[in-house]
mmCIF file of C-alpha atoms and ligand atoms in Angstrom:
data_model
loop_
_atom_site.group_PDB
_atom_site.id
_atom_site.type_symbol
_atom_site.label_atom_id
_atom_site.label_comp_id
_atom_site.label_asym_id
_atom_site.label_seq_id
_atom_site.Cartn_x
_atom_site.Cartn_y
_atom_site.Cartn_z
ATOM 1 C CA UNK V 1 134.996 98.811 101.592
ATOM 2 C CA UNK V 2 134.212 100.371 105.020
ATOM 3 C CA UNK V 3 130.071 100.137 105.431
ATOM 4 C CA UNK V 4 128.285 103.637 105.521
ATOM 5 C CA UNK V 5 127.067 104.356 109.286
ATOM 6 C CA UNK V 6 123.615 105.499 109.928
ATOM 7 C CA UNK V 7 121.746 106.701 113.114
ATOM 8 C CA UNK V 8 118.356 105.831 114.116
ATOM 9 C CA UNK V 9 116.986 108.212 116.881
ATOM 10 C CA UNK V 10 114.170 105.484 118.255
ATOM 11 C CA UNK V 11 111.185 106.355 120.375
ATOM 12 C CA UNK V 12 110.424 103.442 122.182
ATOM 13 C CA UNK V 13 107.104 104.337 123.403
ATOM 14 C CA UNK V 14 106.715 103.557 127.345
ATOM 15 C CA UNK V 15 109.145 100.710 127.078
ATOM 16 C CA UNK V 16 107.421 97.314 126.615
ATOM 17 C CA UNK V 17 107.828 95.545 123.490
ATOM 18 C CA UNK V 18 104.024 95.630 122.738
ATOM 19 C CA UNK V 19 103.824 99.424 122.352
ATOM 20 C CA UNK V 20 106.881 99.726 120.400
ATOM 21 C CA UNK V 21 106.330 99.933 116.841
ATOM 22 C CA UNK V 22 107.611 97.388 114.408
ATOM 23 C CA UNK V 23 109.849 99.939 112.763
ATOM 24 C CA UNK V 24 111.698 100.824 116.415
ATOM 25 C CA UNK V 25 112.306 96.863 116.900
ATOM 26 C CA UNK V 26 113.683 96.629 113.363
ATOM 27 C CA UNK V 27 116.061 99.983 114.009
ATOM 28 C CA UNK V 28 117.382 98.470 117.216
ATOM 29 C CA UNK V 29 117.996 94.911 115.591
ATOM 30 C CA UNK V 30 119.798 96.482 112.651
ATOM 31 C CA UNK V 31 122.163 98.507 115.164
ATOM 32 C CA UNK V 32 125.184 97.579 116.381
ATOM 33 C CA UNK V 33 125.816 100.201 118.824
ATOM 34 C CA UNK V 34 123.011 101.091 121.179
ATOM 35 C CA UNK V 35 123.365 104.607 123.193
ATOM 36 C CA UNK V 36 121.047 106.063 125.406
ATOM 37 C CA UNK V 37 120.186 107.105 129.182
ATOM 38 C CA UNK V 38 120.512 104.135 131.402
ATOM 39 C CA UNK V 39 116.592 103.787 132.600
ATOM 40 C CA UNK V 40 115.683 103.791 129.016
ATOM 41 C CA UNK V 41 118.332 101.031 127.806
ATOM 42 C CA UNK V 42 117.051 98.570 130.547
ATOM 43 C CA UNK V 43 113.688 98.899 129.380
ATOM 44 C CA UNK V 44 114.901 96.945 126.234
ATOM 45 C CA UNK V 45 117.807 95.038 127.846
ATOM 46 C CA UNK V 46 116.457 92.095 125.919
ATOM 47 C CA UNK V 47 116.747 93.456 122.491
ATOM 48 C CA UNK V 48 120.294 94.815 122.997
ATOM 49 C CA UNK V 49 122.273 91.488 123.951
ATOM 50 C CA UNK V 50 125.465 91.084 121.945
ATOM 51 C CA UNK V 51 125.718 94.337 120.685
ATOM 52 C CA UNK V 52 127.943 97.390 122.206
ATOM 53 C CA UNK V 53 125.723 99.142 124.488
ATOM 54 C CA UNK V 54 126.610 102.904 125.855
ATOM 55 C CA UNK V 55 124.305 103.990 128.831
ATOM 56 C CA UNK V 56 124.775 107.696 130.116
ATOM 57 C CA UNK V 57 123.447 109.660 132.658
ATOM 58 C CA UNK V 58 121.133 112.070 132.435
ATOM 59 C CA UNK V 59 121.894 115.716 131.369
ATOM 60 C CA UNK V 60 124.553 114.324 128.928
ATOM 61 C CA UNK V 61 122.369 115.140 125.969
ATOM 62 C CA UNK V 62 124.881 116.962 123.819
ATOM 63 C CA UNK V 63 127.764 114.430 124.286
ATOM 64 C CA UNK V 64 125.746 111.276 123.999
ATOM 65 C CA UNK V 65 124.892 112.941 120.433
ATOM 66 C CA UNK V 66 128.373 113.620 119.391
ATOM 67 C CA UNK V 67 129.522 110.012 120.320
ATOM 68 C CA UNK V 68 126.356 108.785 118.298
ATOM 69 C CA UNK V 69 127.873 110.981 115.406
ATOM 70 C CA UNK V 70 131.513 109.777 115.943
ATOM 71 C CA UNK V 71 129.965 105.812 116.056
ATOM 72 C CA UNK V 72 128.220 106.455 112.946
ATOM 73 C CA UNK V 73 131.192 108.040 111.127
ATOM 74 C CA UNK V 74 133.246 104.888 112.214
ATOM 75 C CA UNK V 75 130.702 102.786 110.106
ATOM 76 C CA UNK V 76 128.576 101.723 112.652
ATOM 77 C CA UNK V 77 124.565 101.612 112.607
ATOM 78 C CA UNK V 78 123.874 103.443 115.568
ATOM 79 C CA UNK V 79 120.252 103.546 117.632
ATOM 80 C CA UNK V 80 120.015 106.367 120.195
ATOM 81 C CA UNK V 81 117.032 105.648 122.420
ATOM 82 C CA UNK V 82 114.481 108.247 123.534
ATOM 83 C CA UNK V 83 111.506 106.961 125.783
ATOM 84 C CA UNK V 84 108.018 107.763 124.168
ATOM 85 C CA UNK V 85 108.350 109.849 120.951
ATOM 86 C CA UNK V 86 112.074 110.872 119.995
ATOM 87 C CA UNK V 87 110.371 113.990 118.746
ATOM 88 C CA UNK V 88 108.771 114.751 121.991
ATOM 89 C CA UNK V 89 111.071 116.369 124.290
ATOM 90 C CA UNK V 90 113.442 113.403 122.913
ATOM 91 C CA UNK V 91 116.914 112.946 121.321
ATOM 92 C CA UNK V 92 115.677 113.846 117.469
ATOM 93 C CA UNK V 93 116.032 117.405 117.858
ATOM 94 C CA UNK V 94 119.729 117.694 119.308
ATOM 95 C CA UNK V 95 120.652 114.936 117.381
ATOM 96 C CA UNK V 96 119.918 116.674 114.179
ATOM 97 C CA UNK V 97 121.418 120.204 115.540
ATOM 98 C CA UNK V 98 124.351 118.331 116.351
ATOM 99 C CA UNK V 99 124.597 116.561 112.872
ATOM 100 C CA UNK V 100 124.380 120.068 111.426
ATOM 101 C CA UNK V 101 126.713 121.669 113.373
ATOM 102 C CA UNK V 102 129.461 119.305 112.483
ATOM 103 C CA UNK V 103 128.257 119.247 108.817
ATOM 104 C CA UNK V 104 128.128 115.798 108.811
ATOM 105 C CA UNK V 105 126.361 113.901 105.946
ATOM 106 C CA UNK V 106 125.448 110.979 108.017
ATOM 107 C CA UNK V 107 122.300 109.795 107.514
ATOM 108 C CA UNK V 108 119.484 110.278 110.241
ATOM 109 C CA UNK V 109 116.224 108.471 110.435
ATOM 110 C CA UNK V 110 113.945 109.388 113.316
ATOM 111 C CA UNK V 111 111.614 106.737 114.362
ATOM 112 C CA UNK V 112 108.385 107.659 116.077
ATOM 113 C CA UNK V 113 107.208 106.261 119.424
ATOM 114 C CA UNK V 114 103.960 106.385 121.331
ATOM 115 C CA UNK V 115 104.378 109.650 123.515
ATOM 116 C CA UNK V 116 103.461 109.703 127.550
ATOM 117 C CA UNK V 117 100.345 111.929 126.650
ATOM 118 C CA UNK V 118 98.994 109.211 124.497
ATOM 119 C CA UNK V 119 99.926 106.048 126.821
ATOM 120 C CA UNK V 120 98.361 107.983 129.569
ATOM 121 C CA UNK V 121 95.110 108.962 128.000
ATOM 122 C CA UNK V 122 94.641 105.215 126.830
ATOM 123 C CA UNK V 123 95.126 104.363 130.753
ATOM 124 C CA UNK V 124 92.727 107.090 131.903
ATOM 125 C CA UNK V 125 89.817 106.562 128.931
ATOM 126 C CA UNK V 126 89.705 109.413 126.596
ATOM 127 C CA UNK V 127 90.640 112.724 127.829
ATOM 128 C CA UNK V 128 92.219 114.232 124.569
ATOM 129 C CA UNK V 129 89.503 113.778 122.036
ATOM 130 C CA UNK V 130 89.432 117.519 121.634
ATOM 131 C CA UNK V 131 92.099 120.122 121.001
ATOM 132 C CA UNK V 132 95.022 119.932 123.526
ATOM 133 C CA UNK V 133 98.431 121.225 124.242
ATOM 134 C CA UNK V 134 101.597 119.588 125.743
ATOM 135 C CA UNK V 135 103.133 121.504 128.137
ATOM 136 C CA UNK V 136 106.532 120.812 130.001
ATOM 137 C CA UNK V 137 107.195 122.417 133.462
ATOM 138 C CA UNK V 138 111.181 121.982 133.353
ATOM 139 C CA UNK V 139 112.509 125.320 133.537
ATOM 140 C CA UNK V 140 116.002 123.740 133.168
ATOM 141 C CA UNK V 141 116.025 124.987 129.446
ATOM 142 C CA UNK V 142 113.043 127.243 129.087
ATOM 143 C CA UNK V 143 112.508 130.359 130.783
ATOM 144 C CA UNK V 144 109.950 130.011 133.728
ATOM 145 C CA UNK V 145 107.803 133.175 132.451
ATOM 146 C CA UNK V 146 107.543 131.712 129.066
ATOM 147 C CA UNK V 147 105.948 128.546 130.466
ATOM 148 C CA UNK V 148 103.795 130.744 132.683
ATOM 149 C CA UNK V 149 102.654 132.410 129.730
ATOM 150 C CA UNK V 150 101.872 128.969 127.739
ATOM 151 C CA UNK V 151 99.955 127.631 130.587
ATOM 152 C CA UNK V 152 97.829 130.789 130.628
ATOM 153 C CA UNK V 153 97.079 130.720 127.054
ATOM 154 C CA UNK V 154 96.229 127.097 127.198
ATOM 155 C CA UNK V 155 94.093 127.627 129.939
ATOM 156 C CA UNK V 156 92.204 130.809 128.482
ATOM 157 C CA UNK V 157 91.806 128.535 125.117
ATOM 158 C CA UNK V 158 89.950 125.780 127.134
ATOM 159 C CA UNK V 159 92.572 123.458 125.943
ATOM 160 C CA UNK V 160 93.183 120.007 127.293
ATOM 161 C CA UNK V 161 96.509 120.234 128.830
ATOM 162 C CA UNK V 162 99.248 117.436 129.298
ATOM 163 C CA UNK V 163 101.984 118.421 131.587
ATOM 164 C CA UNK V 164 105.057 116.741 130.869
ATOM 165 C CA UNK V 165 108.242 116.900 133.622
ATOM 166 C CA UNK V 166 105.630 118.060 136.233
ATOM 167 C CA UNK V 167 107.546 117.800 139.326
ATOM 168 C CA UNK V 168 111.293 116.486 140.550
ATOM 169 C CA UNK V 169 112.956 116.295 144.103
ATOM 170 C CA UNK V 170 114.595 119.749 143.523
ATOM 171 C CA UNK V 171 111.695 121.221 141.449
ATOM 172 C CA UNK V 172 108.482 121.288 143.325
ATOM 173 C CA UNK V 173 106.746 125.064 142.818
ATOM 174 C CA UNK V 174 105.821 124.496 139.071
ATOM 175 C CA UNK V 175 103.042 122.434 139.331
ATOM 176 C CA UNK V 176 101.582 124.375 142.140
ATOM 177 C CA UNK V 177 101.883 127.448 140.205
ATOM 178 C CA UNK V 178 100.513 125.766 137.005
ATOM 179 C CA UNK V 179 97.466 124.743 139.054
ATOM 180 C CA UNK V 180 97.017 128.357 140.389
ATOM 181 C CA UNK V 181 96.896 129.793 136.514
ATOM 182 C CA UNK V 182 94.307 127.019 135.756
ATOM 183 C CA UNK V 183 92.091 127.977 138.441
ATOM 184 C CA UNK V 184 91.885 131.591 137.155
ATOM 185 C CA UNK V 185 90.354 130.254 134.109
ATOM 186 C CA UNK V 186 89.213 126.847 134.944
ATOM 187 C CA UNK V 187 86.359 125.486 137.093
ATOM 188 C CA UNK V 188 88.048 123.936 140.236
ATOM 189 C CA UNK V 189 85.944 120.715 139.462
ATOM 190 C CA UNK V 190 87.703 120.111 136.187
ATOM 191 C CA UNK V 191 88.746 116.845 136.064
ATOM 192 C CA UNK V 192 92.578 115.993 136.301
ATOM 193 C CA UNK V 193 94.031 112.509 135.431
ATOM 194 C CA UNK V 194 97.608 111.534 137.192
ATOM 195 C CA UNK V 195 99.166 108.630 135.686
ATOM 196 C CA UNK V 196 102.497 107.365 136.563
ATOM 197 C CA UNK V 197 104.392 104.869 134.404
ATOM 198 C CA UNK V 198 101.790 104.855 131.927
ATOM 199 C CA UNK V 199 101.727 101.529 129.833
ATOM 200 C CA UNK V 200 104.590 100.165 132.326
ATOM 201 C CA UNK V 201 104.084 97.450 134.372
ATOM 202 C CA UNK V 202 104.044 99.626 137.505
ATOM 203 C CA UNK V 203 101.347 102.087 135.937
ATOM 204 C CA UNK V 204 99.221 103.634 138.594
ATOM 205 C CA UNK V 205 96.019 106.283 137.738
ATOM 206 C CA UNK V 206 94.554 108.665 140.153
ATOM 207 C CA UNK V 207 91.132 110.758 138.701
ATOM 208 C CA UNK V 208 90.885 113.680 140.711
ATOM 209 C CA UNK V 209 90.172 117.411 140.016
ATOM 210 C CA UNK V 210 91.938 120.826 140.028
ATOM 211 C CA UNK V 211 90.991 121.469 143.716
ATOM 212 C CA UNK V 212 92.388 118.164 144.672
ATOM 213 C CA UNK V 213 95.097 117.303 142.281
ATOM 214 C CA UNK V 214 98.240 118.596 144.804
ATOM 215 C CA UNK V 215 96.738 116.132 147.172
ATOM 216 C CA UNK V 216 98.401 113.262 145.186
ATOM 217 C CA UNK V 217 101.809 112.167 144.415
ATOM 218 C CA UNK V 218 103.246 113.499 141.278
ATOM 219 C CA UNK V 219 106.929 112.952 140.132
ATOM 220 C CA UNK V 220 108.878 112.672 137.205
ATOM 221 C CA UNK V 221 107.524 109.541 135.730
ATOM 222 C CA UNK V 222 104.022 111.276 135.945
ATOM 223 C CA UNK V 223 102.403 113.098 133.264
ATOM 224 C CA UNK V 224 99.323 115.315 134.186
ATOM 225 C CA UNK V 225 96.214 115.539 132.139
ATOM 226 C CA UNK V 226 93.935 118.374 132.921
ATOM 227 C CA UNK V 227 90.719 118.303 131.156
ATOM 228 C CA UNK V 228 88.755 120.997 129.254
ATOM 229 C CA UNK V 229 85.289 122.617 130.460
ATOM 230 C CA UNK V 230 83.226 119.587 128.771
ATOM 231 C CA UNK V 231 85.704 116.593 130.482
ATOM 232 C CA UNK V 232 83.958 114.421 132.897
ATOM 233 C CA UNK V 233 84.745 111.579 134.962
ATOM 234 C CA UNK V 234 82.129 108.313 134.181
ATOM 235 C CA UNK V 235 82.672 104.772 135.926
ATOM 236 C CA UNK V 236 86.462 105.344 136.365
ATOM 237 C CA UNK V 237 87.126 106.704 132.935
ATOM 238 C CA UNK V 238 88.497 110.355 131.803
ATOM 239 C CA UNK V 239 86.168 111.375 128.761
ATOM 240 C CA UNK V 240 85.971 114.608 126.913
ATOM 241 C CA UNK V 241 83.323 114.521 124.357
ATOM 242 C CA UNK V 242 84.357 115.306 120.821
ATOM 243 C CA UNK V 243 80.906 116.686 120.128
ATOM 244 C CA UNK V 244 79.273 113.985 118.428
ATOM 245 C CA UNK V 245 75.229 113.372 119.274
ATOM 246 C CA UNK V 246 74.403 109.954 120.951
HETATM 247 N N1 LIG Y 301 110.247 111.533 124.813
HETATM 248 C C1 LIG Y 301 109.201 111.594 126.081
HETATM 249 C C2 LIG Y 301 109.312 112.354 126.978
HETATM 250 C C3 LIG Y 301 110.539 112.962 127.808
HETATM 251 S S1 LIG Y 301 110.087 113.993 128.717
HETATM 252 C C4 LIG Y 301 107.756 110.842 125.546
HETATM 253 O O1 LIG Y 301 107.460 111.210 124.317
HETATM 254 O O2 LIG Y 301 107.065 110.588 126.089
HETATM 255 C C5 LIG Y 301 109.882 113.540 130.140
HETATM 256 C C6 LIG Y 301 108.515 112.964 131.064
HETATM 257 O O3 LIG Y 301 107.955 112.401 130.194
HETATM 258 C C7 LIG Y 301 108.346 112.676 132.317
HETATM 259 O O4 LIG Y 301 108.690 113.542 133.244
HETATM 260 C C8 LIG Y 301 107.069 112.522 132.378
HETATM 261 O O5 LIG Y 301 106.359 113.567 132.772
HETATM 262 C C9 LIG Y 301 106.678 112.139 130.642
HETATM 263 N N2 LIG Y 301 106.883 110.448 130.570
HETATM 264 C C10 LIG Y 301 107.403 109.649 129.879
HETATM 265 N N3 LIG Y 301 106.989 108.600 130.012
HETATM 266 C C11 LIG Y 301 105.913 108.288 130.741
HETATM 267 C C12 LIG Y 301 105.082 107.267 131.284
HETATM 268 N N4 LIG Y 301 105.120 106.249 130.857
HETATM 269 N N5 LIG Y 301 104.371 107.629 132.308
HETATM 270 C C13 LIG Y 301 103.919 109.006 132.506
HETATM 271 N N6 LIG Y 301 104.886 109.784 132.383
HETATM 272 C C14 LIG Y 301 105.854 109.774 131.390
#
């Protein structure tokens, strides 16, 4: 009898084994087919030896999910890989959408992972100890006007703000506009943490503030965390008080 296929949508966290969940490792081990963006597959190369590995380029998400479903329908155990958390700008949503669009009954298990904001927070100290919001500055799939509105609301609400997809080679004005919006509602001395490759071997941490944040390199491997009105920097750590009396 043909075995029943299954799909694991696996968030591998930043990429190193020690920051991956036990379930993520199990899912990858159980799978006989591994599908994902090449850069992420490279992070788990040691776990995928002997398996069928299908690595694809960026911006092929729908194609990747269709292929994943095809493979599962043939009876394979398929792991589709996201960096960080599969459910945070990852493959979980699109995989479920493709499944229901194609009216498939294949089981999908979403395996969570450490998202970039958590990894960067840990690297910085404790910046997200109070209410925070995560905003992606990528306007490929979202109208820039809507993103601007969310940036404004987050700043008005004095949220700590983690910015994903802050800047790419061809997309530079968004981070500049975001900063201008923040400066309307937040002090220019508000601490900002810039973390590149959080919890990866090439991790880089910069502590700065809203006034100076653009003087530092920011790219697509970077997450930017802007503090709230109580956030401070002490001894190389970015800290947002929760409110305990000490
Ligand atoms: N699913 C991923 C996010 C994908 S969006 C997650 O949960 O982390 C891609 C963006 O995430 C990047 O442009 C960058 O802003 C951020 N990112 C992902 N991994 C990162 C890391 N290790 N260090 C810093 N930023 C990271």
